[in-house]
Amino acid sequence: MIKVKIKSPVRPVVLTLAGNDCSGMAGLAMDIRTQTALGIHTAPVTTANTAQSHTGVDAVNAVDNRVLESQLKAASALPFAVIKSGLIANLQQITQIKAFVEKQPVPWVCDPVLKASSGEQLHDSASANDNTFNKSVLNNRQPNDDYLSRFKTELLPHISVITPNRDEAVALTGQPIKNHQDVEHAAEKLLAMGAQSVVIKGGHRLSQSPQFNNWCQDYFSDGNKSFWLSSKRLDTVNSRGTGCAFASALASALALEYPIYDAVVIAKMAVHQGLRLGYGHDLAQGPVSIQAFPDKQIDLPCLTSQGDFALESFKFTDCNSPAMGLYPVVDRASWIPRLAPLGVSTIQLRVKDLADEPLIDEIKSAIKLAKQHNCRLFINDYWQLAIKLGAYGVHLGQEDLDTADIEAIQKAGLALGISTHCHYEVARAHSYQPSYIACGPVYPTDSKVMPWIPHDLQGLSYWRRVLNYPLTAIGGINRSRIADVAKTGVDAIAMISAITQADDPEQVAADFVKLINTNKA
Ligand SMILES: Cc1ncc(COP(=O)(O)OP(=O)(O)O)c(N)n1
Ligand SMILES: Cc1ncsc1CCOP(=O)(O)O
Ligand SMILES: [Mg+2]
């Protein structure tokens, strides 16, 4: 037999504390399936063995504290990058887990599992190891003030991200939730109680608000940044384990080193995928099923600052027929007659050194020349002037989105392009349904100081898979890279320096048009 040495890929480890659900629909089984699909190695630490089926929870058997202790000790030998927790079964476990997490220098994603989706309370407020609870006990539990108060004082201050659903947020904060504002207040309260960040999940229906019912809206806040993620509610019964899946996907994304804002978007996408692909066994309810790192626009939520906004109110014109192709980004109108006759159909005017009358004159002149040459002209930054002077379109960065009147741009009939660099920004751009989305930087660039790690071809291909929007690649693209970029299937290739700093820009642009045409996917 020939032995082949295979170089194994490294999978980040998520140390996962949760209950075992013997029906395999939630708890550790869901955590392991979700994390595995996202490229993570799970170190599963059992807090309880629950006896449950699709009809409900029959018994919760918390593991003995020595059993939990020995698992924590052994599992921590692995180089885990994140801790994820689900069911913490009793007061003793709160003490043990606090003692464990406070020593760990890694993020902790805590899903405060208080009830099963069938309604039974899953934890006990007794302190010791009388561990078995049958159905009648579970249904007749007294209010769990002790558990909640110890959870809040001992655990909350150590939690990096807490992911309650609305009922759990109500139980933890003691405040009712009837509308978007209540959700935002509950999040503020959880932050004030010590959590570093919070996602209040909106999967459960809430009768008072039609928007809550037609859309699944989750709210994130870390005190610095707050946003809503909205996805159309899917009509499925196969939604068991959604909470575990969300927290597991979030923990996985953090373990893969995504920043928290992107990790929340990725988790929302993963759960939407899981709901689409959920399965049943001819029973009332089956589990969600996350099968791969999310890479489909159908799973992408809309990201907005307000929960109460007119979803689906935006739709910008298609700017990709005929195909955009080479997309020079230039600083003066005089480039337009030089480039347009070479087969360049789309140009951006990006002026950074003019103001007042000279700026207005430059934009006016660019619009006139673009019209003469039948060229689609996007104006960078100056959306008001673009509307006033009648440009074809506007290109906006993320900071511009904070202040621009997007409705006015749409009403004026202009096309809209938006810059993005990550999941958070792509989800934000998606809420405007722009004419194109730009992804960058693909490679390191000298034309702009940027804090972003370049996507490279792999990252660009990922965004090509995700997005059905016309996709523009930008950043560091030059002669040696343009063919590979075109092969990813992007619709437009934007460039500054490779054209504007070339010795013979016309020759270079003509070559690039040909290279794009011969290499496009
Ligand atoms: C096609 C395209 N993509 C991205 C950018 C960057 O735009 P923005 O984020 O507004 O930054 P500045 O260009 O204003 O520095 C772009 N201009 N074009
Ligand atoms: C404005 C901008 N936004 C993302 S990368 C970039 C600069 C692109 O310039 P170049 O094509 O010279 O790398
Ligand atoms: Mg700009």
PDB file of C-alpha atoms in Angstrom, residues 199-402:
ATOM      1  CA  VAL A 199     -28.539  40.302  18.883  1.00  0.00           C
ATOM      2  CA  ILE A 200     -32.267  40.147  19.639  1.00  0.00           C
ATOM      3  CA  LYS A 201     -33.671  37.601  17.208  1.00  0.00           C
ATOM      4  CA  GLY A 202     -37.032  38.165  15.582  1.00  0.00           C
ATOM      5  CA  GLY A 203     -37.923  34.714  14.349  1.00  0.00           C
ATOM      6  CA  HIS A 204     -40.993  34.361  16.553  1.00  0.00           C
ATOM      7  CA  ARG A 205     -44.197  36.004  15.424  1.00  0.00           C
ATOM      8  CA  LEU A 206     -45.450  39.006  17.346  1.00  0.00           C
ATOM      9  CA  SER A 207     -49.134  39.736  16.896  1.00  0.00           C
ATOM     10  CA  GLN A 208     -49.015  43.509  17.419  1.00  0.00           C
ATOM     11  CA  SER A 209     -46.847  44.336  14.429  1.00  0.00           C
ATOM     12  CA  PRO A 210     -47.574  43.199  10.850  1.00  0.00           C
ATOM     13  CA  GLN A 211     -43.998  44.028   9.835  1.00  0.00           C
ATOM     14  CA  PHE A 212     -42.647  41.760  12.569  1.00  0.00           C
ATOM     15  CA  ASN A 213     -44.819  39.037  11.115  1.00  0.00           C
ATOM     16  CA  ASN A 214     -44.040  39.352   7.409  1.00  0.00           C
ATOM     17  CA  TRP A 215     -40.349  39.836   8.021  1.00  0.00           C
ATOM     18  CA  CYS A 216     -37.913  38.201  10.407  1.00  0.00           C
ATOM     19  CA  GLN A 217     -36.107  41.157  11.870  1.00  0.00           C
ATOM     20  CA  ASP A 218     -33.078  40.797  14.123  1.00  0.00           C
ATOM     21  CA  TYR A 219     -31.541  43.739  15.936  1.00  0.00           C
ATOM     22  CA  PHE A 220     -27.831  44.077  16.729  1.00  0.00           C
ATOM     23  CA  SER A 221     -26.143  46.579  19.007  1.00  0.00           C
ATOM     24  CA  ASP A 222     -22.785  46.880  20.705  1.00  0.00           C
ATOM     25  CA  GLY A 223     -23.349  50.440  21.860  1.00  0.00           C
ATOM     26  CA  ASN A 224     -21.225  51.843  19.002  1.00  0.00           C
ATOM     27  CA  LYS A 225     -23.073  50.437  16.033  1.00  0.00           C
ATOM     28  CA  SER A 226     -26.677  49.287  15.895  1.00  0.00           C
ATOM     29  CA  PHE A 227     -28.606  47.853  12.958  1.00  0.00           C
ATOM     30  CA  TRP A 228     -31.581  45.798  11.887  1.00  0.00           C
ATOM     31  CA  LEU A 229     -31.339  42.749   9.633  1.00  0.00           C
ATOM     32  CA  SER A 230     -34.548  41.920   7.795  1.00  0.00           C
ATOM     33  CA  SER A 231     -35.389  38.823   5.761  1.00  0.00           C
ATOM     34  CA  LYS A 232     -38.752  37.855   4.311  1.00  0.00           C
ATOM     35  CA  ARG A 233     -40.386  35.276   6.598  1.00  0.00           C
ATOM     36  CA  LEU A 234     -40.214  31.829   4.997  1.00  0.00           C
ATOM     37  CA  ASP A 235     -43.310  29.704   5.096  1.00  0.00           C
ATOM     38  CA  THR A 236     -41.902  26.521   6.638  1.00  0.00           C
ATOM     39  CA  VAL A 237     -42.603  24.273   9.596  1.00  0.00           C
ATOM     40  CA  ASN A 238     -39.037  22.997   9.604  1.00  0.00           C
ATOM     41  CA  SER A 239     -37.623  25.579  11.961  1.00  0.00           C
ATOM     42  CA  ARG A 240     -36.537  23.531  14.985  1.00  0.00           C
ATOM     43  CA  GLY A 241     -33.105  24.453  16.284  1.00  0.00           C
ATOM     44  CA  THR A 242     -33.053  27.927  14.699  1.00  0.00           C
ATOM     45  CA  GLY A 243     -31.727  29.631  17.832  1.00  0.00           C
ATOM     46  CA  CYS A 244     -28.905  27.104  18.289  1.00  0.00           C
ATOM     47  CA  ALA A 245     -28.083  27.358  14.581  1.00  0.00           C
ATOM     48  CA  PHE A 246     -27.916  31.162  14.684  1.00  0.00           C
ATOM     49  CA  ALA A 247     -25.574  31.273  17.674  1.00  0.00           C
ATOM     50  CA  SER A 248     -23.458  28.467  16.230  1.00  0.00           C
ATOM     51  CA  ALA A 249     -23.165  30.183  12.847  1.00  0.00           C
ATOM     52  CA  LEU A 250     -22.233  33.430  14.605  1.00  0.00           C
ATOM     53  CA  ALA A 251     -19.609  31.681  16.720  1.00  0.00           C
ATOM     54  CA  SER A 252     -18.280  29.963  13.586  1.00  0.00           C
ATOM     55  CA  ALA A 253     -17.946  33.240  11.685  1.00  0.00           C
ATOM     56  CA  LEU A 254     -16.071  34.772  14.639  1.00  0.00           C
ATOM     57  CA  ALA A 255     -13.800  31.718  14.767  1.00  0.00           C
ATOM     58  CA  LEU A 256     -13.139  32.245  11.045  1.00  0.00           C
ATOM     59  CA  GLU A 257     -11.983  35.755  12.061  1.00  0.00           C
ATOM     60  CA  TYR A 258     -14.834  37.749  10.597  1.00  0.00           C
ATOM     61  CA  PRO A 259     -15.460  40.986  12.514  1.00  0.00           C
ATOM     62  CA  ILE A 260     -18.604  40.907  14.654  1.00  0.00           C
ATOM     63  CA  TYR A 261     -20.717  43.029  12.252  1.00  0.00           C
ATOM     64  CA  ASP A 262     -20.009  40.644   9.371  1.00  0.00           C
ATOM     65  CA  ALA A 263     -20.421  37.597  11.614  1.00  0.00           C
ATOM     66  CA  VAL A 264     -23.979  38.678  12.482  1.00  0.00           C
ATOM     67  CA  VAL A 265     -24.868  39.055   8.785  1.00  0.00           C
ATOM     68  CA  ILE A 266     -23.296  35.668   7.986  1.00  0.00           C
ATOM     69  CA  ALA A 267     -25.264  34.022  10.824  1.00  0.00           C
ATOM     70  CA  LYS A 268     -28.511  35.525   9.518  1.00  0.00           C
ATOM     71  CA  MET A 269     -27.697  34.277   5.997  1.00  0.00           C
ATOM     72  CA  ALA A 270     -26.854  30.821   7.335  1.00  0.00           C
ATOM     73  CA  VAL A 271     -30.147  30.543   9.211  1.00  0.00           C
ATOM     74  CA  HIS A 272     -32.105  31.664   6.152  1.00  0.00           C
ATOM     75  CA  GLN A 273     -30.329  28.971   4.149  1.00  0.00           C
ATOM     76  CA  GLY A 274     -31.133  26.488   6.937  1.00  0.00           C
ATOM     77  CA  LEU A 275     -34.813  27.408   6.843  1.00  0.00           C
ATOM     78  CA  ARG A 276     -34.897  26.993   3.050  1.00  0.00           C
ATOM     79  CA  LEU A 277     -33.235  23.605   3.267  1.00  0.00           C
ATOM     80  CA  GLY A 278     -34.949  22.386   6.452  1.00  0.00           C
ATOM     81  CA  TYR A 279     -36.397  18.903   6.359  1.00  0.00           C
ATOM     82  CA  GLY A 280     -39.079  16.913   8.125  1.00  0.00           C
ATOM     83  CA  HIS A 281     -39.839  13.272   8.798  1.00  0.00           C
ATOM     84  CA  ASP A 282     -43.563  13.428   8.137  1.00  0.00           C
ATOM     85  CA  LEU A 283     -43.737  14.884  11.616  1.00  0.00           C
ATOM     86  CA  ALA A 284     -45.124  18.217  12.694  1.00  0.00           C
ATOM     87  CA  GLN A 285     -41.822  20.094  12.685  1.00  0.00           C
ATOM     88  CA  GLY A 286     -38.373  19.281  11.413  1.00  0.00           C
ATOM     89  CA  PRO A 287     -35.026  21.016  11.910  1.00  0.00           C
ATOM     90  CA  VAL A 288     -33.361  23.793   9.959  1.00  0.00           C
ATOM     91  CA  SER A 289     -30.489  22.502   7.896  1.00  0.00           C
ATOM     92  CA  ILE A 290     -27.422  24.652   7.255  1.00  0.00           C
ATOM     93  CA  GLN A 291     -25.320  22.841   4.685  1.00  0.00           C
ATOM     94  CA  ALA A 292     -22.546  25.219   3.628  1.00  0.00           C
ATOM     95  CA  PHE A 293     -21.057  28.640   4.198  1.00  0.00           C
ATOM     96  CA  PRO A 294     -23.833  30.925   2.877  1.00  0.00           C
ATOM     97  CA  ASP A 295     -23.190  32.134  -0.665  1.00  0.00           C
ATOM     98  CA  LYS A 296     -26.557  33.031  -2.154  1.00  0.00           C
ATOM     99  CA  GLN A 297     -28.248  36.384  -2.512  1.00  0.00           C
ATOM    100  CA  ILE A 298     -31.575  34.767  -1.631  1.00  0.00           C
ATOM    101  CA  ASP A 299     -30.211  34.409   1.917  1.00  0.00           C
ATOM    102  CA  LEU A 300     -28.831  37.950   2.145  1.00  0.00           C
ATOM    103  CA  PRO A 301     -30.782  40.175   4.575  1.00  0.00           C
ATOM    104  CA  CYS A 302     -31.399  43.897   4.157  1.00  0.00           C
ATOM    105  CA  LEU A 303     -29.381  45.895   6.677  1.00  0.00           C
ATOM    106  CA  THR A 304     -30.870  49.190   7.868  1.00  0.00           C
ATOM    107  CA  SER A 305     -30.533  51.554  10.784  1.00  0.00           C
ATOM    108  CA  GLN A 306     -34.293  51.683  11.398  1.00  0.00           C
ATOM    109  CA  GLY A 307     -36.501  48.641  11.992  1.00  0.00           C
ATOM    110  CA  ASP A 308     -39.558  50.468  10.784  1.00  0.00           C
ATOM    111  CA  PHE A 309     -38.732  51.311   7.200  1.00  0.00           C
ATOM    112  CA  ALA A 310     -40.387  50.792   3.869  1.00  0.00           C
ATOM    113  CA  LEU A 311     -38.759  47.539   2.825  1.00  0.00           C
ATOM    114  CA  GLU A 312     -38.735  47.006  -0.923  1.00  0.00           C
ATOM    115  CA  SER A 313     -39.256  50.716  -1.556  1.00  0.00           C
ATOM    116  CA  PHE A 314     -36.041  51.010  -3.582  1.00  0.00           C
ATOM    117  CA  LYS A 315     -35.240  49.628  -7.011  1.00  0.00           C
ATOM    118  CA  PHE A 316     -32.662  51.303  -9.226  1.00  0.00           C
ATOM    119  CA  THR A 317     -32.370  51.068 -12.997  1.00  0.00           C
ATOM    120  CA  ASP A 318     -30.387  48.300 -14.682  1.00  0.00           C
ATOM    121  CA  CYS A 319     -27.112  49.781 -15.863  1.00  0.00           C
ATOM    122  CA  ASN A 320     -25.679  46.618 -17.368  1.00  0.00           C
ATOM    123  CA  SER A 321     -27.241  46.365 -20.771  1.00  0.00           C
ATOM    124  CA  PRO A 322     -25.172  46.672 -22.761  1.00  0.00           C
ATOM    125  CA  ALA A 323     -22.579  45.163 -20.408  1.00  0.00           C
ATOM    126  CA  MET A 324     -20.511  47.670 -18.435  1.00  0.00           C
ATOM    127  CA  GLY A 325     -17.098  46.052 -19.128  1.00  0.00           C
ATOM    128  CA  LEU A 326     -14.082  48.319 -18.624  1.00  0.00           C
ATOM    129  CA  TYR A 327     -15.050  51.058 -16.146  1.00  0.00           C
ATOM    130  CA  PRO A 328     -12.405  53.809 -15.965  1.00  0.00           C
ATOM    131  CA  VAL A 329     -12.558  56.047 -12.888  1.00  0.00           C
ATOM    132  CA  VAL A 330     -11.175  59.461 -13.853  1.00  0.00           C
ATOM    133  CA  ASP A 331     -10.719  62.865 -12.259  1.00  0.00           C
ATOM    134  CA  ARG A 332     -11.448  65.135 -15.198  1.00  0.00           C
ATOM    135  CA  ALA A 333     -14.075  65.378 -17.929  1.00  0.00           C
ATOM    136  CA  SER A 334     -11.350  65.569 -20.572  1.00  0.00           C
ATOM    137  CA  TRP A 335     -10.789  61.798 -20.243  1.00  0.00           C
ATOM    138  CA  ILE A 336     -14.221  61.051 -21.670  1.00  0.00           C
ATOM    139  CA  PRO A 337     -13.541  61.850 -25.368  1.00  0.00           C
ATOM    140  CA  ARG A 338     -10.192  60.030 -25.076  1.00  0.00           C
ATOM    141  CA  LEU A 339     -11.673  56.787 -23.696  1.00  0.00           C
ATOM    142  CA  ALA A 340     -15.265  56.501 -24.955  1.00  0.00           C
ATOM    143  CA  PRO A 341     -14.362  55.909 -28.645  1.00  0.00           C
ATOM    144  CA  LEU A 342     -12.265  52.852 -27.634  1.00  0.00           C
ATOM    145  CA  GLY A 343     -15.292  50.763 -26.642  1.00  0.00           C
ATOM    146  CA  VAL A 344     -15.610  52.136 -23.097  1.00  0.00           C
ATOM    147  CA  SER A 345     -19.320  52.390 -22.324  1.00  0.00           C
ATOM    148  CA  THR A 346     -19.208  53.402 -18.638  1.00  0.00           C
ATOM    149  CA  ILE A 347     -17.067  56.027 -16.915  1.00  0.00           C
ATOM    150  CA  GLN A 348     -16.953  57.475 -13.421  1.00  0.00           C
ATOM    151  CA  LEU A 349     -16.010  61.072 -12.648  1.00  0.00           C
ATOM    152  CA  ARG A 350     -14.228  61.032  -9.266  1.00  0.00           C
ATOM    153  CA  VAL A 351     -13.091  64.563  -8.445  1.00  0.00           C
ATOM    154  CA  LYS A 352     -11.306  65.036  -5.125  1.00  0.00           C
ATOM    155  CA  ASP A 353      -9.550  68.374  -5.624  1.00  0.00           C
ATOM    156  CA  LEU A 354     -12.188  70.887  -6.751  1.00  0.00           C
ATOM    157  CA  ALA A 355     -15.031  72.758  -5.108  1.00  0.00           C
ATOM    158  CA  ASP A 356     -17.673  75.362  -5.895  1.00  0.00           C
ATOM    159  CA  GLU A 357     -17.787  76.687  -9.495  1.00  0.00           C
ATOM    160  CA  PRO A 358     -14.808  74.720 -10.866  1.00  0.00           C
ATOM    161  CA  LEU A 359     -16.389  71.497  -9.549  1.00  0.00           C
ATOM    162  CA  ILE A 360     -19.778  72.341 -11.050  1.00  0.00           C
ATOM    163  CA  ASP A 361     -18.124  73.204 -14.373  1.00  0.00           C
ATOM    164  CA  GLU A 362     -16.235  69.909 -14.394  1.00  0.00           C
ATOM    165  CA  ILE A 363     -19.369  67.872 -13.716  1.00  0.00           C
ATOM    166  CA  LYS A 364     -21.384  69.831 -16.295  1.00  0.00           C
ATOM    167  CA  SER A 365     -18.718  69.314 -18.895  1.00  0.00           C
ATOM    168  CA  ALA A 366     -18.429  65.571 -18.105  1.00  0.00           C
ATOM    169  CA  ILE A 367     -22.190  65.101 -18.427  1.00  0.00           C
ATOM    170  CA  LYS A 368     -22.218  66.895 -21.769  1.00  0.00           C
ATOM    171  CA  LEU A 369     -19.292  64.889 -23.153  1.00  0.00           C
ATOM    172  CA  ALA A 370     -20.709  61.593 -21.885  1.00  0.00           C
ATOM    173  CA  LYS A 371     -24.001  62.303 -23.630  1.00  0.00           C
ATOM    174  CA  GLN A 372     -22.179  63.174 -26.850  1.00  0.00           C
ATOM    175  CA  HIS A 373     -20.289  59.874 -26.684  1.00  0.00           C
ATOM    176  CA  ASN A 374     -23.283  57.805 -25.617  1.00  0.00           C
ATOM    177  CA  CYS A 375     -21.467  56.836 -22.425  1.00  0.00           C
ATOM    178  CA  ARG A 376     -22.985  56.071 -18.989  1.00  0.00           C
ATOM    179  CA  LEU A 377     -21.448  58.581 -16.596  1.00  0.00           C
ATOM    180  CA  PHE A 378     -21.504  57.968 -12.837  1.00  0.00           C
ATOM    181  CA  ILE A 379     -20.626  60.909 -10.584  1.00  0.00           C
ATOM    182  CA  ASN A 380     -18.735  59.964  -7.420  1.00  0.00           C
ATOM    183  CA  ASP A 381     -19.812  61.619  -4.129  1.00  0.00           C
ATOM    184  CA  TYR A 382     -21.702  64.649  -5.490  1.00  0.00           C
ATOM    185  CA  TRP A 383     -25.185  63.167  -5.697  1.00  0.00           C
ATOM    186  CA  GLN A 384     -27.003  66.516  -5.438  1.00  0.00           C
ATOM    187  CA  LEU A 385     -25.049  67.968  -8.359  1.00  0.00           C
ATOM    188  CA  ALA A 386     -25.533  64.719 -10.279  1.00  0.00           C
ATOM    189  CA  ILE A 387     -29.308  65.061  -9.892  1.00  0.00           C
ATOM    190  CA  LYS A 388     -29.343  68.778 -10.583  1.00  0.00           C
ATOM    191  CA  LEU A 389     -27.146  68.576 -13.666  1.00  0.00           C
ATOM    192  CA  GLY A 390     -28.735  65.408 -15.066  1.00  0.00           C
ATOM    193  CA  ALA A 391     -26.028  62.736 -14.873  1.00  0.00           C
ATOM    194  CA  TYR A 392     -26.709  59.107 -15.785  1.00  0.00           C
ATOM    195  CA  GLY A 393     -25.854  57.848 -12.300  1.00  0.00           C
ATOM    196  CA  VAL A 394     -24.240  58.360  -8.898  1.00  0.00           C
ATOM    197  CA  HIS A 395     -21.569  56.285  -7.167  1.00  0.00           C
ATOM    198  CA  LEU A 396     -21.715  56.373  -3.364  1.00  0.00           C
ATOM    199  CA  GLY A 397     -19.425  55.050  -0.663  1.00  0.00           C
ATOM    200  CA  GLN A 398     -20.671  53.744   2.679  1.00  0.00           C
ATOM    201  CA  GLU A 399     -20.101  57.094   4.424  1.00  0.00           C
ATOM    202  CA  ASP A 400     -22.087  58.862   1.690  1.00  0.00           C
ATOM    203  CA  LEU A 401     -25.020  56.543   2.425  1.00  0.00           C
ATOM    204  CA  ASP A 402     -25.256  58.081   5.914  1.00  0.00           C
TER     205      ASP A 402
END
